[in-house]
mmCIF file of C-alpha atoms and ligand atoms in Angstrom:
data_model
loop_
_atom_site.group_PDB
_atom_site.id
_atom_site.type_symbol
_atom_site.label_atom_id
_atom_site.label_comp_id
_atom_site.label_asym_id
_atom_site.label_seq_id
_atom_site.Cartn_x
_atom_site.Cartn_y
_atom_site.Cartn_z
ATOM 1 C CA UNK A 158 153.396 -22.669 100.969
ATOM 2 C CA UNK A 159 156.997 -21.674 102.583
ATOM 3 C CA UNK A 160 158.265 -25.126 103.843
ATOM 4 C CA UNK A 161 162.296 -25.036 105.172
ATOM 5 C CA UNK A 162 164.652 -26.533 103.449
ATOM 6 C CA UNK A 163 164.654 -29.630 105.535
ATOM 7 C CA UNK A 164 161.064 -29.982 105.483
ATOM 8 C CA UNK A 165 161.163 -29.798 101.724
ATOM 9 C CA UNK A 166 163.170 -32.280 101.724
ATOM 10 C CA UNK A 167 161.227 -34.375 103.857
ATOM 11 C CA UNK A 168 158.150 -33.185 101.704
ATOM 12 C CA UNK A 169 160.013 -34.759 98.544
ATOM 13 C CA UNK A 170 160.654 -37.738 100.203
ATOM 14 C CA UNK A 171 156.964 -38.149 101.245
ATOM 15 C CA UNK A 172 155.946 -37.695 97.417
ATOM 16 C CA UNK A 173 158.262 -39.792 96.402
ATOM 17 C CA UNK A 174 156.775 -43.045 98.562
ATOM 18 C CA UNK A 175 153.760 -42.132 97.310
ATOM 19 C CA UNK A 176 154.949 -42.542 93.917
ATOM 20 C CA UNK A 177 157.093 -45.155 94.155
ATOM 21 C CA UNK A 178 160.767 -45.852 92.239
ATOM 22 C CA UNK A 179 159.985 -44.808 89.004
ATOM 23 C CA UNK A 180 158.850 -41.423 90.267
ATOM 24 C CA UNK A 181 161.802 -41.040 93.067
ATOM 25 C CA UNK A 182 164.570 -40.332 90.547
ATOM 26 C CA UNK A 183 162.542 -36.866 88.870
ATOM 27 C CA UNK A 184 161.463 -35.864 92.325
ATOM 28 C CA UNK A 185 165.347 -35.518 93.325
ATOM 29 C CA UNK A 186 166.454 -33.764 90.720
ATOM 30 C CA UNK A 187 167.974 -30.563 92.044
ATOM 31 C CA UNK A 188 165.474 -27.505 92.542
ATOM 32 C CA UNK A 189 164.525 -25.189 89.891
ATOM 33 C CA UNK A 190 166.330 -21.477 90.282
ATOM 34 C CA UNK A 191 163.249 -20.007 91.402
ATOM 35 C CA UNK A 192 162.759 -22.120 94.678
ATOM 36 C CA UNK A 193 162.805 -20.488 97.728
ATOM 37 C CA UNK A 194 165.892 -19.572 99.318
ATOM 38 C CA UNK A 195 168.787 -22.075 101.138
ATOM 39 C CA UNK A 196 168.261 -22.056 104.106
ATOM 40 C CA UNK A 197 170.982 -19.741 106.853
ATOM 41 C CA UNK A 198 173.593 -21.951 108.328
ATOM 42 C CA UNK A 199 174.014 -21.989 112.726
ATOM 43 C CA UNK A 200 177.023 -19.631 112.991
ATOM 44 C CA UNK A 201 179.074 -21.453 115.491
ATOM 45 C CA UNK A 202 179.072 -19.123 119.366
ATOM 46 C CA UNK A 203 183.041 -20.733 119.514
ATOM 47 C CA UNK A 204 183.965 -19.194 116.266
ATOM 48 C CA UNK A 205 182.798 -15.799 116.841
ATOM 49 C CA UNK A 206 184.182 -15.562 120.468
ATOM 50 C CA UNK A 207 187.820 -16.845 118.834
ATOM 51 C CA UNK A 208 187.520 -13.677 117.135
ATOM 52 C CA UNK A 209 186.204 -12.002 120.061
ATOM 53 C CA UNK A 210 189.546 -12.836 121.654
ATOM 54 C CA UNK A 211 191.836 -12.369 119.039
ATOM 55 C CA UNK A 212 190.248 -8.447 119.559
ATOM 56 C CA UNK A 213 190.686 -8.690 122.838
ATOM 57 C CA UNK A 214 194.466 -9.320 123.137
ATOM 58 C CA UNK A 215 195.016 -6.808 120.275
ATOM 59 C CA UNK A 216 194.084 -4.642 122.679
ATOM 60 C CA UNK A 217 196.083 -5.702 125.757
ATOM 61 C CA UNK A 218 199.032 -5.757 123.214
ATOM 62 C CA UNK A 219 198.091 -2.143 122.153
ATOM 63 C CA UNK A 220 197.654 -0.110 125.022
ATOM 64 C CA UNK A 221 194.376 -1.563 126.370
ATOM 65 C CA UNK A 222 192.376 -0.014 123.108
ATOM 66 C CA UNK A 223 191.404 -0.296 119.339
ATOM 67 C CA UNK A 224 190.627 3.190 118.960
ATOM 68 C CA UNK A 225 190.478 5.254 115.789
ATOM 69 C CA UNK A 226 194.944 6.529 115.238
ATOM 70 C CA UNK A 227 195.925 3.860 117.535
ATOM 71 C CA UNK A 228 197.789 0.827 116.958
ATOM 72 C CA UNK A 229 194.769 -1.164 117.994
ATOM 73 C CA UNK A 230 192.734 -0.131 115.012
ATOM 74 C CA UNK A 231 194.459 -1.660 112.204
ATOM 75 C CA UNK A 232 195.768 -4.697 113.961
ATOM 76 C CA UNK A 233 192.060 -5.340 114.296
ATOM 77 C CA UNK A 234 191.822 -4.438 110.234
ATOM 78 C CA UNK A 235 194.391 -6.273 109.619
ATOM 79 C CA UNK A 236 193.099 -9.747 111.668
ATOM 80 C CA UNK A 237 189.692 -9.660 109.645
ATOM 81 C CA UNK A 238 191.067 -8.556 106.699
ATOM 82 C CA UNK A 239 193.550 -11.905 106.320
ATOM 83 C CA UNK A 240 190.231 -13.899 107.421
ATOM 84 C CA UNK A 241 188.663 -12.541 104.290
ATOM 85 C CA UNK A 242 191.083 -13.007 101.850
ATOM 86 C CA UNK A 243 191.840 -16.199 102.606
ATOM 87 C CA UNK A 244 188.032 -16.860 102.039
ATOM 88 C CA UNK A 245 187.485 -15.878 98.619
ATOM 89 C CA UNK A 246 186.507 -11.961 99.352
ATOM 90 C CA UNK A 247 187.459 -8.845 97.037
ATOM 91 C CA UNK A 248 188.676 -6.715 99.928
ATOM 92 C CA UNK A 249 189.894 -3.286 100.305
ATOM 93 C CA UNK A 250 190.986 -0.257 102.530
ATOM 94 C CA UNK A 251 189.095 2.636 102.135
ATOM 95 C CA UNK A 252 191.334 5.809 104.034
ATOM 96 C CA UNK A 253 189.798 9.058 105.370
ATOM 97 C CA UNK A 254 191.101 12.086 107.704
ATOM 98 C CA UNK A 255 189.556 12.440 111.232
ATOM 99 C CA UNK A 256 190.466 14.555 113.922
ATOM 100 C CA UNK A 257 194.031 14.875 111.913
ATOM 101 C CA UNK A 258 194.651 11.097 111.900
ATOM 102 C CA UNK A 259 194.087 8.666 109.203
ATOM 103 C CA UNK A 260 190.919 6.262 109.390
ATOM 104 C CA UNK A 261 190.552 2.909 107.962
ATOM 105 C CA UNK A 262 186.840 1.433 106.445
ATOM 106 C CA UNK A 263 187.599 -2.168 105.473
ATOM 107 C CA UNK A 264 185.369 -3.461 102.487
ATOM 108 C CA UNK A 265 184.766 -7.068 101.288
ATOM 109 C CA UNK A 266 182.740 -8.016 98.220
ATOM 110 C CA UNK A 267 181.619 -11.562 97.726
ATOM 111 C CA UNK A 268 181.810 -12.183 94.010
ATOM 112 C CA UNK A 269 178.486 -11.945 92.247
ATOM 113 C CA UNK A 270 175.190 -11.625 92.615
ATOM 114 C CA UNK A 271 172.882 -8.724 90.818
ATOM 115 C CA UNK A 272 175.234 -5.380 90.864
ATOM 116 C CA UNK A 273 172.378 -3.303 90.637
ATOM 117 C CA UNK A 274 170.876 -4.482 94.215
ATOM 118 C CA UNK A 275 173.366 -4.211 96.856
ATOM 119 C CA UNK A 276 173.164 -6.195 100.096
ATOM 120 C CA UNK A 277 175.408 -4.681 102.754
ATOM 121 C CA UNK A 278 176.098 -5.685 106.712
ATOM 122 C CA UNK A 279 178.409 -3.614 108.367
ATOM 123 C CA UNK A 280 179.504 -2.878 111.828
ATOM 124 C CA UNK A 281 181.926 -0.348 113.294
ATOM 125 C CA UNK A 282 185.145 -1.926 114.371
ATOM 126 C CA UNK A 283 186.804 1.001 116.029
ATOM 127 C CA UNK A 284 186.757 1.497 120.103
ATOM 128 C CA UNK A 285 186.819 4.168 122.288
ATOM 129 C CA UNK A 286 190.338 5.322 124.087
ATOM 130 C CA UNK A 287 188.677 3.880 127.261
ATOM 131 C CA UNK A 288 188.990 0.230 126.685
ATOM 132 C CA UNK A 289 188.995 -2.666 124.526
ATOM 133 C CA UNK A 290 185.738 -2.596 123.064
ATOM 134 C CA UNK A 291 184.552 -6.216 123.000
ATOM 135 C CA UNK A 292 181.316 -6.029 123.194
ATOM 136 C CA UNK A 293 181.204 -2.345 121.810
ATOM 137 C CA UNK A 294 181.485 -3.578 118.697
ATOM 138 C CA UNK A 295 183.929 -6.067 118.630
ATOM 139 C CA UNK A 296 180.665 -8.597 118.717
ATOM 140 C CA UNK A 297 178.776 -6.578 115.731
ATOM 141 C CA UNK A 298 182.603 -6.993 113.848
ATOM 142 C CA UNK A 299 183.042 -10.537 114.659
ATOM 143 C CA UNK A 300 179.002 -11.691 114.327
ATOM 144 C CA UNK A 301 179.685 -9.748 110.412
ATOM 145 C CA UNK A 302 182.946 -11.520 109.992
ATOM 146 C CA UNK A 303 181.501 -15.201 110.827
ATOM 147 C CA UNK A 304 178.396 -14.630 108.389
ATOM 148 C CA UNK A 305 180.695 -13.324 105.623
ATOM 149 C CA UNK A 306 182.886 -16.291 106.765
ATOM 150 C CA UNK A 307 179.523 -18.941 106.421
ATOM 151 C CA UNK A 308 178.847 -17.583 103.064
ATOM 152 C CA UNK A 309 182.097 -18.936 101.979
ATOM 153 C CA UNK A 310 181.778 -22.359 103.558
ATOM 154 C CA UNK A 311 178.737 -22.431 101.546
ATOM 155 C CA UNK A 312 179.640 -20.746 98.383
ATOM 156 C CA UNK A 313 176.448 -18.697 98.484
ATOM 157 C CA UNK A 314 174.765 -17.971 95.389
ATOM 158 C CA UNK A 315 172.971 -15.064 96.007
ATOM 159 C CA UNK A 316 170.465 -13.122 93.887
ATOM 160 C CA UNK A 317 171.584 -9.753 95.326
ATOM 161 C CA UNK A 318 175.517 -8.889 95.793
ATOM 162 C CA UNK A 319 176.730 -8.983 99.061
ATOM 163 C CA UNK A 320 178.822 -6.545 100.625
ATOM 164 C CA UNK A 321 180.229 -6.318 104.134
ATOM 165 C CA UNK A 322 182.060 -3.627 105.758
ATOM 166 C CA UNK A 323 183.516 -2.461 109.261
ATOM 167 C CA UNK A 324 183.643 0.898 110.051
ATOM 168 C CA UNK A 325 186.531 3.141 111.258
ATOM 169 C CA UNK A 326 185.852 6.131 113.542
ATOM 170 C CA UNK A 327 182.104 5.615 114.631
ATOM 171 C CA UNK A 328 182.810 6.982 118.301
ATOM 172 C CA UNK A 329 184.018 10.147 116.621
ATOM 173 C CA UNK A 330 180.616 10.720 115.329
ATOM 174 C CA UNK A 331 179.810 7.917 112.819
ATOM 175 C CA UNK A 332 182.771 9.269 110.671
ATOM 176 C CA UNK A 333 183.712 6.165 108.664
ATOM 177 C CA UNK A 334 180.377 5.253 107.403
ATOM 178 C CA UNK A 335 179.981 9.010 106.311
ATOM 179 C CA UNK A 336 183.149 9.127 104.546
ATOM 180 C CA UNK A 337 182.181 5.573 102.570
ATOM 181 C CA UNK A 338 178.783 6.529 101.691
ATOM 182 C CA UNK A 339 179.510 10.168 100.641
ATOM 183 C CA UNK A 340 181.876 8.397 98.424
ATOM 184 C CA UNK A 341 179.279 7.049 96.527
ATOM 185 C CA UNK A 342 178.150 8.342 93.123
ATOM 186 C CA UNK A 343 174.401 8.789 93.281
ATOM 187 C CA UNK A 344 174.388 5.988 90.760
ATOM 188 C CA UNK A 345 176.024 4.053 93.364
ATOM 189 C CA UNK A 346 173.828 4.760 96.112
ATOM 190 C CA UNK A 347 170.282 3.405 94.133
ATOM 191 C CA UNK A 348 172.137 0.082 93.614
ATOM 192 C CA UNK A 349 171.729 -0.677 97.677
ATOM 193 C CA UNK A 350 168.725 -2.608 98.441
ATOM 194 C CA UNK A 351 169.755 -2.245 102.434
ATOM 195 C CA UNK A 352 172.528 -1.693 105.017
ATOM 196 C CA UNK A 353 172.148 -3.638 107.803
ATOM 197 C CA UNK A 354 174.145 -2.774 111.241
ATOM 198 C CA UNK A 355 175.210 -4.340 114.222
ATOM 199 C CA UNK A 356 176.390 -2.221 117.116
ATOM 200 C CA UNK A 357 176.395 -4.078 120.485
ATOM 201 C CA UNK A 358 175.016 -7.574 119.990
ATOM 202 C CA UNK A 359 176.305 -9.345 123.036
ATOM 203 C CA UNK A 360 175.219 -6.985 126.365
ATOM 204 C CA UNK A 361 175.798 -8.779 129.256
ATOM 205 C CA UNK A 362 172.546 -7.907 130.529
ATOM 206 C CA UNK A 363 171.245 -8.182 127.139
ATOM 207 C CA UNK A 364 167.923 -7.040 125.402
ATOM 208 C CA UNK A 365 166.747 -8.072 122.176
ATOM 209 C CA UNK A 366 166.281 -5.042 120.365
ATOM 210 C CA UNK A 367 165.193 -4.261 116.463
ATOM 211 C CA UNK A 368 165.972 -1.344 114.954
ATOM 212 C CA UNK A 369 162.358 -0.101 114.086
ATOM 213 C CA UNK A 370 163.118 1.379 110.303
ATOM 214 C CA UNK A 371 162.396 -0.329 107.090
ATOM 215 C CA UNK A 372 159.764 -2.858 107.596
ATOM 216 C CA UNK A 373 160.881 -5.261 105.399
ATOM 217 C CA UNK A 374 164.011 -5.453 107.214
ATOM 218 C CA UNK A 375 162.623 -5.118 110.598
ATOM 219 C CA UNK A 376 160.299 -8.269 109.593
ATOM 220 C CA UNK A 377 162.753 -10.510 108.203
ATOM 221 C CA UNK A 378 164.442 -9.978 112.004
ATOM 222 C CA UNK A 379 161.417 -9.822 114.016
ATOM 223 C CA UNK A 380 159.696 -13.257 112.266
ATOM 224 C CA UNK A 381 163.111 -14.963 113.251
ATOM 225 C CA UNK A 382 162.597 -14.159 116.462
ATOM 226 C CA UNK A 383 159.276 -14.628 116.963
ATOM 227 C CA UNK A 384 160.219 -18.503 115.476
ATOM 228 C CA UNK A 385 162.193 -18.793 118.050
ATOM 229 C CA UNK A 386 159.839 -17.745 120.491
ATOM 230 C CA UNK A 387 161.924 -14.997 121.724
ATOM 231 C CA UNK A 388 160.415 -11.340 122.343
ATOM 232 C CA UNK A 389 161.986 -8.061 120.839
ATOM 233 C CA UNK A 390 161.457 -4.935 120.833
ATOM 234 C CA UNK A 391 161.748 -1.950 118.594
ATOM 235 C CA UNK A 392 165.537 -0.184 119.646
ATOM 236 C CA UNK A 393 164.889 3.269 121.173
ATOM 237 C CA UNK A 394 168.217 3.565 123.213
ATOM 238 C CA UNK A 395 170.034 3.375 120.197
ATOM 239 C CA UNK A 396 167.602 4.903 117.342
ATOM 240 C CA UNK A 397 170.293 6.815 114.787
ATOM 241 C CA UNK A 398 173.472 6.719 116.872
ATOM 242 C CA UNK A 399 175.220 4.184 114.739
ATOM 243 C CA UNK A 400 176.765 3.825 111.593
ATOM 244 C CA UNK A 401 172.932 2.648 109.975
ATOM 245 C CA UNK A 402 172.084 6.761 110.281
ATOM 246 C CA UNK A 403 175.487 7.072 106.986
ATOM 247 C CA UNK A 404 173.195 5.041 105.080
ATOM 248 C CA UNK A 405 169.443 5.835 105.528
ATOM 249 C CA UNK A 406 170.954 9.621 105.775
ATOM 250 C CA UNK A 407 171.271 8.562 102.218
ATOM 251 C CA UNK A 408 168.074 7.372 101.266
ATOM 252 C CA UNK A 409 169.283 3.545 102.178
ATOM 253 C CA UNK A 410 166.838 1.296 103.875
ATOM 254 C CA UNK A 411 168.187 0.287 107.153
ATOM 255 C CA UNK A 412 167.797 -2.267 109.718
ATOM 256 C CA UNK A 413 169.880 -3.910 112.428
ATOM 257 C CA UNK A 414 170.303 -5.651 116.273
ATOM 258 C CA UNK A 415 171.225 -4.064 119.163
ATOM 259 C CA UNK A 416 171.413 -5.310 123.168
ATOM 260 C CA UNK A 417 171.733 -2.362 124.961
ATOM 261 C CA UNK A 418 174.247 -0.023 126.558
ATOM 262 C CA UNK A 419 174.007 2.304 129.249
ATOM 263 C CA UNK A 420 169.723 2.171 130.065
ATOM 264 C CA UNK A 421 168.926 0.538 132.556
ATOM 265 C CA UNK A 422 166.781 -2.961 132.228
ATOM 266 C CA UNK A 423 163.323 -2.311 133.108
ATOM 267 C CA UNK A 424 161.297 -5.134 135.434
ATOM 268 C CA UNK A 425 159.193 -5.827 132.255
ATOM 269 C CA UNK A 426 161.830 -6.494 130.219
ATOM 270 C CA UNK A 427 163.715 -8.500 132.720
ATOM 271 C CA UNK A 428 160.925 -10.556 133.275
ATOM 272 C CA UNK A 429 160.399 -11.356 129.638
ATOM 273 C CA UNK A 430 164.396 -11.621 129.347
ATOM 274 C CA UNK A 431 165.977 -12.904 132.302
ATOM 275 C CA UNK A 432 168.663 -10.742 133.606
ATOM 276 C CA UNK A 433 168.554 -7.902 135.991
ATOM 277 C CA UNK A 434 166.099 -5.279 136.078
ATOM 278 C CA UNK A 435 167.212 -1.456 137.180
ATOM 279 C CA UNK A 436 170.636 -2.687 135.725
ATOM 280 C CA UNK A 437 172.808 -1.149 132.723
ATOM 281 C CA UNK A 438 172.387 -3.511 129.486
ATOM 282 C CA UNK A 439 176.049 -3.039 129.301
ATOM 283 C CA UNK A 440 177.509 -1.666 132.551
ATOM 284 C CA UNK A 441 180.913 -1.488 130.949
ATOM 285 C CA UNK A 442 179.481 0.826 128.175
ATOM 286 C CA UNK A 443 182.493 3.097 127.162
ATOM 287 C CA UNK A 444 184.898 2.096 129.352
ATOM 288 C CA UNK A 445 188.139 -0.456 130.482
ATOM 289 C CA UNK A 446 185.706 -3.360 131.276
ATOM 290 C CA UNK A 447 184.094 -3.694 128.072
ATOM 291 C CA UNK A 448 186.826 -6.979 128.260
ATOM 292 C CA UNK A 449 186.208 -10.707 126.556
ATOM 293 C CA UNK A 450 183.969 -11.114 129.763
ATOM 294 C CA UNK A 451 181.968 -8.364 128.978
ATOM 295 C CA UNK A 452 179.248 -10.865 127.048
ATOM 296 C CA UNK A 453 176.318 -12.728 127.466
ATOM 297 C CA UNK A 454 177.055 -15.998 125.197
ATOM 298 C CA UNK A 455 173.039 -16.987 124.695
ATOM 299 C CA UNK A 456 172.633 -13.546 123.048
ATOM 300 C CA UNK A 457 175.711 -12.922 121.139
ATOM 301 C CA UNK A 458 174.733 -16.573 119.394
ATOM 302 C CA UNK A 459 171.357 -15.692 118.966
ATOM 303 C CA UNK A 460 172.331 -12.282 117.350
ATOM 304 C CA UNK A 461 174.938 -14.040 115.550
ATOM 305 C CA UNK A 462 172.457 -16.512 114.089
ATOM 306 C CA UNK A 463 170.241 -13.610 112.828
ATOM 307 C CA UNK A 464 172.515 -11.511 111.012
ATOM 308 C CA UNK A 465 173.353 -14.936 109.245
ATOM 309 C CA UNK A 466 169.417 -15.397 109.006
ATOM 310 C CA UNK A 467 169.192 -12.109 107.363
ATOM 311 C CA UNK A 468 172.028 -12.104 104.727
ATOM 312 C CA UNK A 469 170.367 -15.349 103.653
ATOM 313 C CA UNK A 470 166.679 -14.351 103.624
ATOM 314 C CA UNK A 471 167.382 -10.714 102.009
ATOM 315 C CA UNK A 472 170.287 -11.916 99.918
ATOM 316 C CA UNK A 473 168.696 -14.638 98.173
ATOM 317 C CA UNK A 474 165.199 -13.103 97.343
ATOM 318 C CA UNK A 475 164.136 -12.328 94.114
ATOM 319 C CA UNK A 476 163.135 -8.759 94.246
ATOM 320 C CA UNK A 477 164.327 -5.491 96.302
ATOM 321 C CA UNK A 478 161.605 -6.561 98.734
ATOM 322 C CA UNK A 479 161.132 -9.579 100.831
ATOM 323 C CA UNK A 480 159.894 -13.248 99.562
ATOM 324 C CA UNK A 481 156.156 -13.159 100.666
HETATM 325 N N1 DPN B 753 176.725 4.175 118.831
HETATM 326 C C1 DPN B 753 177.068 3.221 119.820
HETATM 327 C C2 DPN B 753 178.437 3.378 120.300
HETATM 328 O O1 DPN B 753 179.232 2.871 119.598
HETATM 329 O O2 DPN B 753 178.684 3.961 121.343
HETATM 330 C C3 DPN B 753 176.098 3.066 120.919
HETATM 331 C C4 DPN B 753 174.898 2.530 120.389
HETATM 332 C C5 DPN B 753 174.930 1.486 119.510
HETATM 333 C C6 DPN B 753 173.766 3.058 120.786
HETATM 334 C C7 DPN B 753 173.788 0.989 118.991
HETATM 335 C C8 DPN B 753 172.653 2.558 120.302
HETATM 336 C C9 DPN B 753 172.641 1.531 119.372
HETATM 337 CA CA1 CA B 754 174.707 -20.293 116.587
HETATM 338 ZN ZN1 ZN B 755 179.205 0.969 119.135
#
């Protein structure tokens, strides 16, 4: 039986009544190690939109962008990365060379956990030249940030190790995740048990979309959903045009979120959404409006809340695969 944490606890309680005082004290003592996992926190909507806005006035303060060679970029590397360090991560700065300009990957570990299985979220944190990128991907950076953030206000003690990264140069092609993963050693690359991306997670005329890849993945996503009683459906818009495509390129299983961009909301999917059907997800796709306004709240905290969901589910099971 899979009971939450806070209906175990309620189940304890129960047994304990049942067996009176004497039996109360053993019944409390702290789980054994194997015990199913701790339950994901609520990322708070108000902490990941006071990063959204941080992004969004490095922007206005750096010519409107956060675009791979511009100023933008690693004032944006530079906010997350003090975030990090501050919480207990082992970051660094991975450089490359694209289109003659140095790139920026930034890379946090969270100290232990099995070295052998690798957990990793990522999203790109670059924008395009067009605009400031808030919801394209400054929600994917800041949804990663607040769940790396969580697992330090919990002091997570996961079975795998947890990695997080954001990604320079993904609207040059993807270019940052390539250079980090063909960085990797073989040896290196068989110690990831799955990459996990988040591209566009707050679409103002949002969809709730799963990338449909390695199952496991896709059903730790797709079961918090459906507990939610939300529908989803598997991501064709956006099927290997992010940073996930590095990874499973590289034999990585891969999963991720995704609300849309420049398809147009169908009158199904509005109907089983809300919204506005024969509208862009993201009319501002790509270009100067993609501004802090640029985001539907209900989704980015629901997306939020996921990516926490999965680095808890994935991170703290025993084995490469899921708990059953
Ligand atoms: N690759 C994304 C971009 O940054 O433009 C667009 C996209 C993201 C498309 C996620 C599909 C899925
Ligand atoms: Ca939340
Ligand atoms: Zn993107």
């Amino acid at each position: 039986m899979i009971l939450s944490a806070r209906s175990r606890a309620a189940a304890v309680l129960a047994v304990a009544a049942l067996l009176g005082p004497a039996a109360s004290q053993s019944a409390a003592q702290p789980a054994p190690a194997s015990a199913e996992a701790p339950a994901a926190p609520d990322i708070p909507l108000g902490n990941v939109k006071a990063h959204l806005a941080q992004l969004q006035s490095i922007a206005t303060a750096n010519g409107g962008n956060r675009a791979h060679g511009r100023p933008g970029y690693l004032a944006s590397v530079d906010y997350l990365k003090a975030k990090l360090d501050a919480a207990g991560f082992t970051t660094s700065l991975q450089t490359f060379t694209a289109s003659g300009t140095t790139g920026y990957n930034l890379i946090a570990d969270w100290p232990g956990g099995d070295p052998d299985q690798v957990l990793m979220a990522g999203a790109h944190l670059d924008s395009t030249a067009s605009g400031p990128g808030v919801n394209d991907n400054g929600t994917g950076s800041a949804a990663v940030l607040e769940t790396a953030l969580a697992v330090s206000r919990a002091q997570l003690t996961p079975t795998k190790h947890l990695r997080f990264g954001w990604w320079g140069a993904e609207e040059l092609g993807l270019l940052g995740s390539r250079a980090y993963v063909g960085s990797l050693s073989a040896a290196q690359r068989a110690t990831f048990a799955g990459y996990l991306n988040f591209d566009m997670i707050g679409s103002p005329n949002p969809g709730y979309f799963v990338y449909d890849d390695d199952p496991a993945i896709e059903k730790t996503f797709k079961d918090h959903y459906a507990g939610l009683g939300i529908p989803t459906e598997p991501d064709t818009e956006g099927d290997g045009r992010s940073d996930h495509a590095s990874f499973k390129n590289a034999g990585i299983p891969v999963g991720g979120l995704f609300t849309g961009a420049g398809n147009r909301k169908t009158a199904a999917q509005a109907q089983k959404w809300g919204g506005t059907s024969g509208q862009p997800f993201d009319r501002c796709y790509h270009s100067s409006c993609d501004t802090a306004a640029n985001i539907d709240d209900t989704a980015l905290d629901r997306n939020s809340d996921a990516v926490a969901h999965a680095v808890w589910t994935l991170g703290t099971s025993g084995s490469l695969g899921l708990p059953s």
